[in-house]
Coordinates of C-alpha atoms (C1' of nucleotides) in Angstrom, one line a residue:
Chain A
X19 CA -82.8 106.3 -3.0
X20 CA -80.7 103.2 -1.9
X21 CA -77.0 104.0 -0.9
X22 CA -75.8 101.3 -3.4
X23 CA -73.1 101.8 -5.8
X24 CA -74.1 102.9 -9.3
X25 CA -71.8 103.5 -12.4
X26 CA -72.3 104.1 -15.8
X27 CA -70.3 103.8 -19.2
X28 CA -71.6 106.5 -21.4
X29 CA -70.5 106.2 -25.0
X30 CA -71.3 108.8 -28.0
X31 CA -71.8 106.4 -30.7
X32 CA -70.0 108.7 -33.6
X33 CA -68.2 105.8 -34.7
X34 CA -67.1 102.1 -33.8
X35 CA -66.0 101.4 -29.9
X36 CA -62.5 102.2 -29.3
X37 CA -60.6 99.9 -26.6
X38 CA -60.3 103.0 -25.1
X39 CA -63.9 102.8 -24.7
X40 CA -63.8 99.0 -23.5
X41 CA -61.1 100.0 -20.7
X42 CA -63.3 102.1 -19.5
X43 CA -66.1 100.3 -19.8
X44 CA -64.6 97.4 -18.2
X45 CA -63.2 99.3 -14.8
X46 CA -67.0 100.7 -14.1
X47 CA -67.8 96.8 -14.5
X48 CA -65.6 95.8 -12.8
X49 CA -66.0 98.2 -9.9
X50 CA -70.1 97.1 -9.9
X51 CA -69.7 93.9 -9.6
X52 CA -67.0 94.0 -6.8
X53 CA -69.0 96.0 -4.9
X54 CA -72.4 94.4 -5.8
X55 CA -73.8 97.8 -7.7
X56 CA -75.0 98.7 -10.6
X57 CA -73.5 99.0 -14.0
X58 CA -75.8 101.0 -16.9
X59 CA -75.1 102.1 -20.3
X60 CA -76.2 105.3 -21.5
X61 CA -76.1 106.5 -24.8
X62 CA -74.7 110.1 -25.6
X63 CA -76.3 110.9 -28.5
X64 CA -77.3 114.7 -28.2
X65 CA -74.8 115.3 -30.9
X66 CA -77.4 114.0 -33.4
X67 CA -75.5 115.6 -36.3
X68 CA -72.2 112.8 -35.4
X69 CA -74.8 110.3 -33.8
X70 CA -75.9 107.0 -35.7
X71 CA -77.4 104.2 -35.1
X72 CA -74.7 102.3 -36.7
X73 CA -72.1 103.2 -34.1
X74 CA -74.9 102.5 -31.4
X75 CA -75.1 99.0 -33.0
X76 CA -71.5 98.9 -32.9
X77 CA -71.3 99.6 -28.9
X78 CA -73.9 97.3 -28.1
X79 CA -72.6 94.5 -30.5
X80 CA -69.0 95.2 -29.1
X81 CA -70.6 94.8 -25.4
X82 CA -72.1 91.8 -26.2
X83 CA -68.9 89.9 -27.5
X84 CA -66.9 90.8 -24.5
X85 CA -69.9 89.5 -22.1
X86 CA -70.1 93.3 -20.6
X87 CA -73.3 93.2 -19.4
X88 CA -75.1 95.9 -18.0
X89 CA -78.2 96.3 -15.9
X90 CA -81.2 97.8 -16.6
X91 CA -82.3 99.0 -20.3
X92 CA -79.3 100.9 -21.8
X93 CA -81.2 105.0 -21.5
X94 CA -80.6 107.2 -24.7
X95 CA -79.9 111.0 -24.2
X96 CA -81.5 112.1 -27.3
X97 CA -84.8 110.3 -25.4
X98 CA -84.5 113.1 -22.6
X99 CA -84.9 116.2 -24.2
X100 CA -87.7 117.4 -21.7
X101 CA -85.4 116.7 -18.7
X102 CA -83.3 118.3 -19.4
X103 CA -85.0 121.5 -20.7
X104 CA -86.8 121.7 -17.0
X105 CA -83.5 122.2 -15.3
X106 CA -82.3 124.7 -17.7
X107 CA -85.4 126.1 -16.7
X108 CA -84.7 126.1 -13.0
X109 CA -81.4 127.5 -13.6
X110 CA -82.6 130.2 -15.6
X111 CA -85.5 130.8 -12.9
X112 CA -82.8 131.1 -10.6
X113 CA -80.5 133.4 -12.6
X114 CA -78.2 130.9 -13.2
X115 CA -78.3 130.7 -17.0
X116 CA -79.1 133.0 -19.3
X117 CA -79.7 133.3 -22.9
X118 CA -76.6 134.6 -25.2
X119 CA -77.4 135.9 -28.6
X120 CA -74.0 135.8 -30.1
X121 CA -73.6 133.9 -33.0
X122 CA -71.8 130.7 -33.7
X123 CA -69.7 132.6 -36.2
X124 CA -69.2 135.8 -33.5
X125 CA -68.0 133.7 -31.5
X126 CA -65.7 131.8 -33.4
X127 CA -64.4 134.9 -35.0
X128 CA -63.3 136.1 -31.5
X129 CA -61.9 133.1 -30.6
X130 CA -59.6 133.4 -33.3
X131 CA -58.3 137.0 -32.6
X132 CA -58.1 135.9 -29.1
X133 CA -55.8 133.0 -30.2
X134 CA -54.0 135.4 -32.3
X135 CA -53.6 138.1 -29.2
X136 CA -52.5 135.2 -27.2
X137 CA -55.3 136.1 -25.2
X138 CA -57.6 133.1 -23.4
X139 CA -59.7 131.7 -26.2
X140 CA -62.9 131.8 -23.7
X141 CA -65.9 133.6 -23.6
X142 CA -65.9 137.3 -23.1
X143 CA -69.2 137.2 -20.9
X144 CA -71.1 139.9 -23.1
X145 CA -74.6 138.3 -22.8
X146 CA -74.0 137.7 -18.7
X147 CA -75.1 140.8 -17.8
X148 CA -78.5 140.5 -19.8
X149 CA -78.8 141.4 -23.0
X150 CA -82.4 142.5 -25.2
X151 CA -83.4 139.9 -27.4
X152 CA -82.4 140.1 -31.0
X153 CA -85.1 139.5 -33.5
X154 CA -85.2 136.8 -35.3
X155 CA -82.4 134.9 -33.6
X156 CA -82.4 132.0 -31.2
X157 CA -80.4 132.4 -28.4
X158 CA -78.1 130.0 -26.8
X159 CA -78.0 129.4 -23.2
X160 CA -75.3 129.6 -21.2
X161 CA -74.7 128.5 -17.5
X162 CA -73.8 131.5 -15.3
X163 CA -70.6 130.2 -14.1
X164 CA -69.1 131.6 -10.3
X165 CA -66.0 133.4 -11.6
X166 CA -64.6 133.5 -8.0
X167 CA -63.2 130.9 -5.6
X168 CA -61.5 127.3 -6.3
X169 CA -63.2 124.2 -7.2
X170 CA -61.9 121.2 -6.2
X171 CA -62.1 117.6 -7.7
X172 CA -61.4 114.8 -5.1
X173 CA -60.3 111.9 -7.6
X174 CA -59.9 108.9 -6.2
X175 CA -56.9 107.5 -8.0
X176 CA -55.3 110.8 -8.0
X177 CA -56.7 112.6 -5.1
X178 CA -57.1 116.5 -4.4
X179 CA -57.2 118.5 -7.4
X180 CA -57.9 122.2 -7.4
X181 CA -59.3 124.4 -9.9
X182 CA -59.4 128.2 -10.1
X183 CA -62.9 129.4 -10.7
X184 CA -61.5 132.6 -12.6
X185 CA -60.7 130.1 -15.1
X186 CA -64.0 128.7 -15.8
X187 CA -66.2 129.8 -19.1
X188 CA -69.7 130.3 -19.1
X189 CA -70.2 127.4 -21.1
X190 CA -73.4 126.6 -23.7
X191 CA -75.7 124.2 -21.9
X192 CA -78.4 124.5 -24.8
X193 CA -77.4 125.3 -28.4
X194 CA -80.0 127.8 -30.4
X195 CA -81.2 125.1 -32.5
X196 CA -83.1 123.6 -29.1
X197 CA -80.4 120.7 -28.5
X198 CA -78.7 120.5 -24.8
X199 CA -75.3 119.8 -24.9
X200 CA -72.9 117.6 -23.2
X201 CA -72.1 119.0 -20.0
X202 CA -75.3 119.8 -18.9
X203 CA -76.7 116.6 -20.0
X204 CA -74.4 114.2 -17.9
X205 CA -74.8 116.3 -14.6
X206 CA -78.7 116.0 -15.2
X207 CA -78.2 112.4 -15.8
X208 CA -75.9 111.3 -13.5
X209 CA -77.8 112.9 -11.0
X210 CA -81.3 111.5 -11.8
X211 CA -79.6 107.8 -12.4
X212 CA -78.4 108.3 -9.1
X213 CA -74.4 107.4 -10.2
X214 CA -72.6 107.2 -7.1
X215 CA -68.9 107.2 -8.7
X216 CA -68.2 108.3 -12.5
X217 CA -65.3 106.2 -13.8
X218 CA -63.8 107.7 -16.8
X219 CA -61.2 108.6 -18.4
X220 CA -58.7 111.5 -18.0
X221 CA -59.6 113.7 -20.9
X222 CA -62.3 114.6 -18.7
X223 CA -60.5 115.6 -16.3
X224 CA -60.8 119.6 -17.0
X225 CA -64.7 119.6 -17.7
X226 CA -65.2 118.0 -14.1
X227 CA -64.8 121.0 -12.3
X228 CA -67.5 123.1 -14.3
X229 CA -70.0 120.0 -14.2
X230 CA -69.2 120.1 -9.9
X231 CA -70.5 123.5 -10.5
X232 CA -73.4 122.9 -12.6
X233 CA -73.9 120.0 -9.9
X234 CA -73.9 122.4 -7.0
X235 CA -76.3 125.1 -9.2
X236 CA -78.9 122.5 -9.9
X237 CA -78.6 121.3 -5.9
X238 CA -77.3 118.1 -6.4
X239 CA -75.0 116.4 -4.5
X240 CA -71.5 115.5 -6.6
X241 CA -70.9 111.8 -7.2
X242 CA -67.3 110.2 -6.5
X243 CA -64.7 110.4 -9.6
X244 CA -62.4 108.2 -10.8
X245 CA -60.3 109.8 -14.1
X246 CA -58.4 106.8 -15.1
X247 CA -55.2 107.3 -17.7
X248 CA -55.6 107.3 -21.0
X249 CA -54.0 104.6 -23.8
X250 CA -51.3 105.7 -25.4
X251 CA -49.5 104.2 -29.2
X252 CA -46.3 103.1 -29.3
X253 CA -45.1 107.1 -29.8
X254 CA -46.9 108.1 -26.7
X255 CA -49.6 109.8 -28.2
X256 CA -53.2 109.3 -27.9
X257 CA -54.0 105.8 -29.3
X258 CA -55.8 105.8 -32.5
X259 CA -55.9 104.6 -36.3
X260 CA -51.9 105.1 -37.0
X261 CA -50.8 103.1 -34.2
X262 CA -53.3 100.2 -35.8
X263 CA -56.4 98.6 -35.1
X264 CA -58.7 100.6 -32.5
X265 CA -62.1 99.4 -32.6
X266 CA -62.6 96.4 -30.7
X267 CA -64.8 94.7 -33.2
X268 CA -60.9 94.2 -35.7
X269 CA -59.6 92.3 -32.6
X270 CA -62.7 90.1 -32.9
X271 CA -61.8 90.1 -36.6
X272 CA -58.7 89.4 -36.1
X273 CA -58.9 86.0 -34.2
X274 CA -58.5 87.4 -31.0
X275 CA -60.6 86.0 -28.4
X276 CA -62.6 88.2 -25.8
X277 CA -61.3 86.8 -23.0
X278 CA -57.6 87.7 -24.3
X279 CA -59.2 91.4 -24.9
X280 CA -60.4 91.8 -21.3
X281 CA -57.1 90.7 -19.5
X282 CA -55.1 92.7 -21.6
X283 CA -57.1 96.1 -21.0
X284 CA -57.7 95.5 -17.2
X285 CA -53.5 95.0 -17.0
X286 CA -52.8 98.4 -19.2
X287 CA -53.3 100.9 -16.1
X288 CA -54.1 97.9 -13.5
X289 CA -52.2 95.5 -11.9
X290 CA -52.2 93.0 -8.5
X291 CA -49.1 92.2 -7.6
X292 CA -47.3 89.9 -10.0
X293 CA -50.3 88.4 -11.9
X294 CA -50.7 88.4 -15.6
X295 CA -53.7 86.3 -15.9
X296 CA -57.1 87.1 -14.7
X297 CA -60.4 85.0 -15.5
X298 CA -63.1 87.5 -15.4
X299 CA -64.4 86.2 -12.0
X300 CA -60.9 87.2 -10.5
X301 CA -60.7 90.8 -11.9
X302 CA -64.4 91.0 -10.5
X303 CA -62.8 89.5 -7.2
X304 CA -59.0 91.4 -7.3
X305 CA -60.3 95.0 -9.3
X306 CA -59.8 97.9 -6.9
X307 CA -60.0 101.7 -8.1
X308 CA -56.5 102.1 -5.7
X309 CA -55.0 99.5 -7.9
X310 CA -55.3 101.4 -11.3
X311 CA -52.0 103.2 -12.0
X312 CA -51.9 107.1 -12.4
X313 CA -49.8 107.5 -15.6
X314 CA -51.5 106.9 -18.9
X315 CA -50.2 103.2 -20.7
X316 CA -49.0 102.3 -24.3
X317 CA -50.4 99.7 -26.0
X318 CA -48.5 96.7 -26.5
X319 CA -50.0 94.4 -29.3
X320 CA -46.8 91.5 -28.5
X321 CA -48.2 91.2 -25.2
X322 CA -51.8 91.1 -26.2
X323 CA -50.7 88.9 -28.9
X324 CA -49.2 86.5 -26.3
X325 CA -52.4 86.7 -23.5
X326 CA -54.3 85.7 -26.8
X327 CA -52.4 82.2 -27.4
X328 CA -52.5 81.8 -23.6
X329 CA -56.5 81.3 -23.8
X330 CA -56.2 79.4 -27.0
X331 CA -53.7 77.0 -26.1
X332 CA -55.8 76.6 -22.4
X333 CA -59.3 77.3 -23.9
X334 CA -61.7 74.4 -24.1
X335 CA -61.8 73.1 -27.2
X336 CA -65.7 72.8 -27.9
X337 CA -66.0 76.3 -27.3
X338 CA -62.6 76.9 -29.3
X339 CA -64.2 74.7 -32.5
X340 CA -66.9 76.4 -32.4
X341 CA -65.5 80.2 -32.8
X342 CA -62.8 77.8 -35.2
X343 CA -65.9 77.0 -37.5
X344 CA -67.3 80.5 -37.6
X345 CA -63.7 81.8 -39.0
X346 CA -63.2 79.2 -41.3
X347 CA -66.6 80.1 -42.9
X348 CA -65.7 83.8 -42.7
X349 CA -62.3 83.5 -44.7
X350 CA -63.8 81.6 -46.9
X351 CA -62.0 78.2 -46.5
X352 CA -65.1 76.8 -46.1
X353 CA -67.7 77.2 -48.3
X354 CA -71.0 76.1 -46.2
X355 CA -70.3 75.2 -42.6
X356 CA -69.8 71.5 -41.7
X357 CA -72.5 69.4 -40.5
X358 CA -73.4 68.4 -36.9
X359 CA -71.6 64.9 -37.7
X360 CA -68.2 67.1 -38.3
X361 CA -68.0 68.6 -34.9
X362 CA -65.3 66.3 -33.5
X363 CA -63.3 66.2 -36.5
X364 CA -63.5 70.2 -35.9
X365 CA -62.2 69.5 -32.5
X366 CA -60.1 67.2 -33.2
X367 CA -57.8 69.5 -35.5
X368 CA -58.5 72.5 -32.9
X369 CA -56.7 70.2 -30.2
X370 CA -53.8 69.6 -32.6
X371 CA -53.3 73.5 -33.6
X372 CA -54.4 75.1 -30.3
X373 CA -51.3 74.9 -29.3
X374 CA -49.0 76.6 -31.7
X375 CA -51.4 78.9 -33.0
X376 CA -52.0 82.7 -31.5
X377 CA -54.9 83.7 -33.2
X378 CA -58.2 81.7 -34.3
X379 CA -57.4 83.5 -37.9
X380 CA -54.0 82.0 -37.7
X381 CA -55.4 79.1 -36.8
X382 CA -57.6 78.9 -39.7
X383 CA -54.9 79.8 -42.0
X384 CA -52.4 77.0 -40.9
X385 CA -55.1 74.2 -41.1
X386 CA -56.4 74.7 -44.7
X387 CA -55.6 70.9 -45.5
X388 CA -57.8 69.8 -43.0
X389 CA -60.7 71.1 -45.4
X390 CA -59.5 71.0 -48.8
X391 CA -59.9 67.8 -50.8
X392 CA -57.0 69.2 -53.2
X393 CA -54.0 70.6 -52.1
X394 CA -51.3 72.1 -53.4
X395 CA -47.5 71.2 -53.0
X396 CA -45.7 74.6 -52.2
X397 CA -43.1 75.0 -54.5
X398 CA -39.9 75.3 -51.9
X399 CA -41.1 72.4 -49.8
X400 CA -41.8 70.1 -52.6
X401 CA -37.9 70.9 -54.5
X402 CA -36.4 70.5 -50.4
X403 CA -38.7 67.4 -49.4
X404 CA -40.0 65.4 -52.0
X405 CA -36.5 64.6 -53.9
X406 CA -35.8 61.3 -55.5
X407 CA -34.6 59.9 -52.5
X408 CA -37.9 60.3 -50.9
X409 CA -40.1 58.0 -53.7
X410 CA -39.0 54.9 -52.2
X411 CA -40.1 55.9 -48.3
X412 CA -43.8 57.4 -49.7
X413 CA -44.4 53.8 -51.7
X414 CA -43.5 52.4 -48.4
X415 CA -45.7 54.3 -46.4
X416 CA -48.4 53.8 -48.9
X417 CA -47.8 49.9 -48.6
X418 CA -47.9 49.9 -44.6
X419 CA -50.6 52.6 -44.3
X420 CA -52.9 50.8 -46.9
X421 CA -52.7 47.3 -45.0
X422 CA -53.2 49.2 -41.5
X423 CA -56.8 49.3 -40.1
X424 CA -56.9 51.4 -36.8
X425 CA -55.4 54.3 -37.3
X426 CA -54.9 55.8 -33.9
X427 CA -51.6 57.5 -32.7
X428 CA -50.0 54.7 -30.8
X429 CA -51.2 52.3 -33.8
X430 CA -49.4 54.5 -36.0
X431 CA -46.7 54.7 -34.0
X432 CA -45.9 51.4 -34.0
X433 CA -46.0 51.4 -37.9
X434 CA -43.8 54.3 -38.3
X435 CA -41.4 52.2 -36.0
X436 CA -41.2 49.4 -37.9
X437 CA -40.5 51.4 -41.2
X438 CA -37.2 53.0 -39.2
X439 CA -35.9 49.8 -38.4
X440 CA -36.8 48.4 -41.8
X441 CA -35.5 51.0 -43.8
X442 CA -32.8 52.4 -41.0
X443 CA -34.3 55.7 -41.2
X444 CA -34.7 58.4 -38.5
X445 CA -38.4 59.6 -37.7
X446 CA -37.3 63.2 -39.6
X447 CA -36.2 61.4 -43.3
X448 CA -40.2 60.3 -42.9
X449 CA -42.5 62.5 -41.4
X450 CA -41.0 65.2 -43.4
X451 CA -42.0 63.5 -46.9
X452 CA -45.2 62.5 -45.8
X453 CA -45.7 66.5 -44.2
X454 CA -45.3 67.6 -47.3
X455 CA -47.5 65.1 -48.9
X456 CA -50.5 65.5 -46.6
X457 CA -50.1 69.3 -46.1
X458 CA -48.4 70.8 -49.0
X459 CA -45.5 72.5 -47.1
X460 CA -43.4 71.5 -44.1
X461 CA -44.9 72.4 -41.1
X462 CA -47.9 70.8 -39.5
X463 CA -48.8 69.3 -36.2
X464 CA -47.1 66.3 -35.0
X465 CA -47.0 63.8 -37.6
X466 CA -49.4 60.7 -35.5
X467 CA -51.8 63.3 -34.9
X468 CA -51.9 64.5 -38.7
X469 CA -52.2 61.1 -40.3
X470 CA -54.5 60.4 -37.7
X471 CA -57.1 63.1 -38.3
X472 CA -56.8 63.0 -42.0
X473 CA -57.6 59.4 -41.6
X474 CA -56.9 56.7 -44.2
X475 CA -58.4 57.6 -47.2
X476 CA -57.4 61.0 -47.2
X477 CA -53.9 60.0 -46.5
X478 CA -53.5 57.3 -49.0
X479 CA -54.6 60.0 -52.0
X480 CA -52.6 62.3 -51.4
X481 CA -49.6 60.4 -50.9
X482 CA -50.9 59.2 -54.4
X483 CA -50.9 62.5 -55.5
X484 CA -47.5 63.4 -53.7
X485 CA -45.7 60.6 -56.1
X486 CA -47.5 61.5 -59.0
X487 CA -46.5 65.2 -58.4
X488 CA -42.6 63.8 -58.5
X489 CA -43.2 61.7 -61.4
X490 CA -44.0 65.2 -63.2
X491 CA -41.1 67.1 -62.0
X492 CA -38.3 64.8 -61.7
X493 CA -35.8 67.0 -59.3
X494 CA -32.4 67.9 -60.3
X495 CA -30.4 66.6 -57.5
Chain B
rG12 C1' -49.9 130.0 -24.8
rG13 C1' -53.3 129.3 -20.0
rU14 C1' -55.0 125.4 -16.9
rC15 C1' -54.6 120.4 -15.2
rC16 C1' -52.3 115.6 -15.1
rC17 C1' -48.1 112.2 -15.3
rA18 C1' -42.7 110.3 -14.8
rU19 C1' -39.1 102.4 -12.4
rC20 C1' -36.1 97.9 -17.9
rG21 C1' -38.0 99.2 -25.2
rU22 C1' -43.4 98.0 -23.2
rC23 C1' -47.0 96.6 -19.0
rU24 C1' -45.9 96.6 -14.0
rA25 C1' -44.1 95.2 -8.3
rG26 C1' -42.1 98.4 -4.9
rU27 C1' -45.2 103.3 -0.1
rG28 C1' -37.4 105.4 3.8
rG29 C1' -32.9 100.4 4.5
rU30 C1' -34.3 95.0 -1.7
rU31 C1' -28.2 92.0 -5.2
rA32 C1' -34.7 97.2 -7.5
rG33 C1' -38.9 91.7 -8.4
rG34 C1' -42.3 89.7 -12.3
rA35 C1' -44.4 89.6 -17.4
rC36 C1' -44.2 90.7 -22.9
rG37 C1' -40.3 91.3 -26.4
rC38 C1' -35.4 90.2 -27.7
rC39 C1' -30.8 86.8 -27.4
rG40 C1' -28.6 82.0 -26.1
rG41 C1' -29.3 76.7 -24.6
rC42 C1' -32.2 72.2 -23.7
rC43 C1' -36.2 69.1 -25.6
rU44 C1' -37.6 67.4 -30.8
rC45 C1' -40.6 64.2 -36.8
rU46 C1' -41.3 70.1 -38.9
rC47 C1' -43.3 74.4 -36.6
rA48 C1' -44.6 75.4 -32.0
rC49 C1' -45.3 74.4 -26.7
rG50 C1' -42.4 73.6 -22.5
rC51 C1' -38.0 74.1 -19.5
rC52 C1' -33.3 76.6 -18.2
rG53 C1' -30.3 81.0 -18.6
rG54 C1' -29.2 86.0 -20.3
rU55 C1' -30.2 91.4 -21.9
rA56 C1' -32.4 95.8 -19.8
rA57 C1' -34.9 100.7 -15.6
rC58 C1' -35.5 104.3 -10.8
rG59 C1' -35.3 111.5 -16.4
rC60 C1' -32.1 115.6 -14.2
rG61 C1' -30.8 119.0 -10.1
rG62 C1' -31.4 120.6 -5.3
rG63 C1' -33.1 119.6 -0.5
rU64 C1' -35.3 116.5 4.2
rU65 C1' -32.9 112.1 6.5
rC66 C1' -27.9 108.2 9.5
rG67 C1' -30.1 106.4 4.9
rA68 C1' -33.9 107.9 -0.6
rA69 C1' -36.9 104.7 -6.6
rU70 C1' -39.9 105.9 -2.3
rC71 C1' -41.0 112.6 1.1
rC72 C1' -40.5 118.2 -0.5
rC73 C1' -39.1 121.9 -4.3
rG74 C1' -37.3 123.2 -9.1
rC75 C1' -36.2 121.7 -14.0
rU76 C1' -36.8 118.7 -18.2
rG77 C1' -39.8 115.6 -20.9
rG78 C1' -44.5 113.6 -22.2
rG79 C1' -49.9 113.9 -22.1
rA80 C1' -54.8 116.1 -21.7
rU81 C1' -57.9 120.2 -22.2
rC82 C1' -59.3 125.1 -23.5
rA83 C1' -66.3 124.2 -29.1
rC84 C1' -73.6 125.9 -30.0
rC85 C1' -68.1 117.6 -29.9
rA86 C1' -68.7 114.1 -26.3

RNA sequence: GGUCCCAUCGUCUAGUGGUUAGGACGCCGGCCUCUCACGCCGGUAACGCGGGUUCGAAUCCCGCUGGGAUCACCA
């Protein structure tokens, strides 16, 4: 076998993929492609009552959104059921396993006087000695673990750490209904996909020790680890569902673009000096296993948040118009997507909101009056703009605008110009009537660039509309 | 509870014996301005505690405290 470096992100798919998940995923990507390895998927789905297909979907789908892609045919554990029965084979050969007849309910039943005792919930060792058979049961197998000695894990971000042996449980590495289990199954794996480092994260940091041993029972040679901290909520828990959205695929949801996703998780642990933005290509190019940080992160949404309108304020805006038109379909503020012909209009507004807007949803939300051929005068705005003193500067600007042919920025400009010397009116006592015309409330991007996209037609109808609407509600003031 | 891990601004981090402890997010002020933003300028704020080692500790050692993980026929 090649000496190349090989790494793996090995998902159970018992729900959607967590950002926890992505992290991890993203270091062992990171790490291949730095060093010109390997980077597989596997599948951990010997749990097949928690297993679906759906979360497998989910995992792949999330994979594919971030651009996270991995060599070779992803492998499924539930696939490998013979494997992984021949080494249990071996061990038990070798007198390194052997079959326990307790039952699932023994066991737990001890566990919880143990508890109670305040004795070490672990297995008492009753079947490790050999035991007869006991009709009509199926026994369990259990590795014969060396009670005796230390076992030590040499982690490369956090370097030597020893385990007692005494402490180690004979654990189950084949349930009695015929399914192996976990630990078992990733030594055998890792092993036979010839991973040279396991990056993961530090919750597995007490099983590594017993699958060093199962390692060293089967005769294989350990790989390299790498436990990497784990993501914490704002209370410094564990990250999950209180602290807010968990599965990648609500970011997506949420306007957020991948790009944004992958900085922010490859800062939360990482960092290179005093960089905040990273491209993909220089994460590959910076990422080092040294530079990931030993005590677990919290997740920080604001700065997420702010990495996001980085890339949509820089992004390019045919790619942004795109994802733009996909959203606007999604909420609904279009009914059927726009035609081919509409894709620089598309831009056009993406270039005018890209700047001010953090996520594609906000985005979508703020530019409703790009796509609506009604809109509606919001209630505040209309009583604070569109007062009597206002009628007089619309009928102007429907006069000037009407005449005008080209209606580019700097033409429009110069119109605007002429109507604040005319009428010895500041830019604002304008563009704020007219914002509220053409939009419905008061903000909106820069006024050129507004009357501009909505083009003429638009414009003059609903400054139409704007007059009639103060005809019917003659203000107070 | 046993075992293991961790500890610099509120948060993400830089820092590896000698720094006015740096940057970023957030927050607060100002400038810019047709609204909202962007941008720019400035400000706020940290080495958990106690012992050592050393001429000198955020940096090395020990203890404490605090937080986290894990102890399944889950992964």
């Amino acid at each position: 076998m090649s000496n190349k470096i090989r790494v793996r992100f090995a998902p159970s798919p018992t729900g959607y993929l967590h950002i926890g998940g992505v992290r991890t995923a993203l270091f062992n990507y990171l790490f291949a492609r730095k060093q010109g390895g390997a980077f597989v998927l596997r599948i951990e789905d010997t749990d097949t009552e928690r297993s679906t297909e759906e979360s497998i979907r989910a995992i792949l789908d999330g994979m594919e959104w971030l651009g996270l892609d991995y060599d070779e045919e992803p492998v499924r554990q539930s696939s490998r059921n013979e494997l992984y029965q021949e080494h249990i084979d071996r061990l038990l050969a070798e007198g390194k396993a052997y079959p326990c007849y307790c039952s699932k309910e023994e066991l737990e039943e001890r566990r919880k006087e143990a508890l109670k005792e305040g004795r070490d919930p672990r297995y008492d060792g009753r079947c490790r000695g050999g035991v007869d058979p006991v009709p009509g049961r199926e026994p369990a197998i259990r590795f014969k673990a060396p009670h005796t000695g230390t076992t030590v894990v040499h982690d490369l971000i956090r370097g030597p750490i020893e385990f007692d042996n005494s402490q180690m449980d004979d654990l189950i590495i084949r349930r009695s209904l015929g399914m192996q289990t976990y630990n078992l199954c990733v030594v055998v794996d890792d092993a036979l996909m010839g991973m040279t480092h396991i990056i993961r994260g530090d919750d597995h940091l007490t099983n590594t020790p017993k699958q060093i041993l199962l390692y060293e029972a089967l005769g294989f040679k350990p790989p390299r680890y790498a436990h990497v901290p784990m993501i914490l909520g704002s209370d410094k828990t564990r990250l999950s569902k209180r602290h807010g959205a968990t599965s990648i695929m609500a970011y997506k949801e949420m306007g957020y673009l991948p790009e944004a996703m992958l900085n922010y998780l490859a800062r939360l642990g990482w960092g290179c000096g005093d960089e905040e933005i990273f491209s993909l290509e220089e994460l590959i190019e910076k990422f080092s296993l040294e530079g990931i940080n030993k005590s677990p992160a919290v997740f920080n949404p604001e700065k997420l948040l702010w990495l996001n309108h980085h890339y949509i304020k820089n992004g390019d805006p045919k790619r942004l118009a795109r994802l733009f038109h996909e959203m606007l379909v999604e909420k609904g503020v279009l009914d059927v997507p726009l035609g081919e012909d509409r894709q620089g209009y598309l831009e056009e507004v993406v270039k005018c909101q890209q700047e001010k807007r953090k996520t594609l949803v906000e985005m979508v939300e703020e530019s409703t009056y790009f796509f609506r051929d009604e809109i509606e005068i919001d209630e505040k705005a209309g009583k604070k703009v569109l007062k009597a003193a206002a009628r007089p500067i619309l009928e102007k600007l429907k006069a000037k605008l009407s005449a005008q042919k080209a209606f580019t920025e700097e033409a429009l400009e110069t119109v605007f110009r002429e109507i604040m010397e005319e009428e010895e009116l500041k830019l604002g006592k304008i563009a704020q009537p007219l914002r509220v015309a053409l939009t419905g409330g008061t903000v909106s991007p820069g006024i050129f660039e507004l009357v501009s996209i909505l083009g003429k037609e638009t414009v003059l109808s609903r400054i139409d509309r704007a007059i009639d609407y103060m005809e019917s509600r003659p203000d107070q003031s």
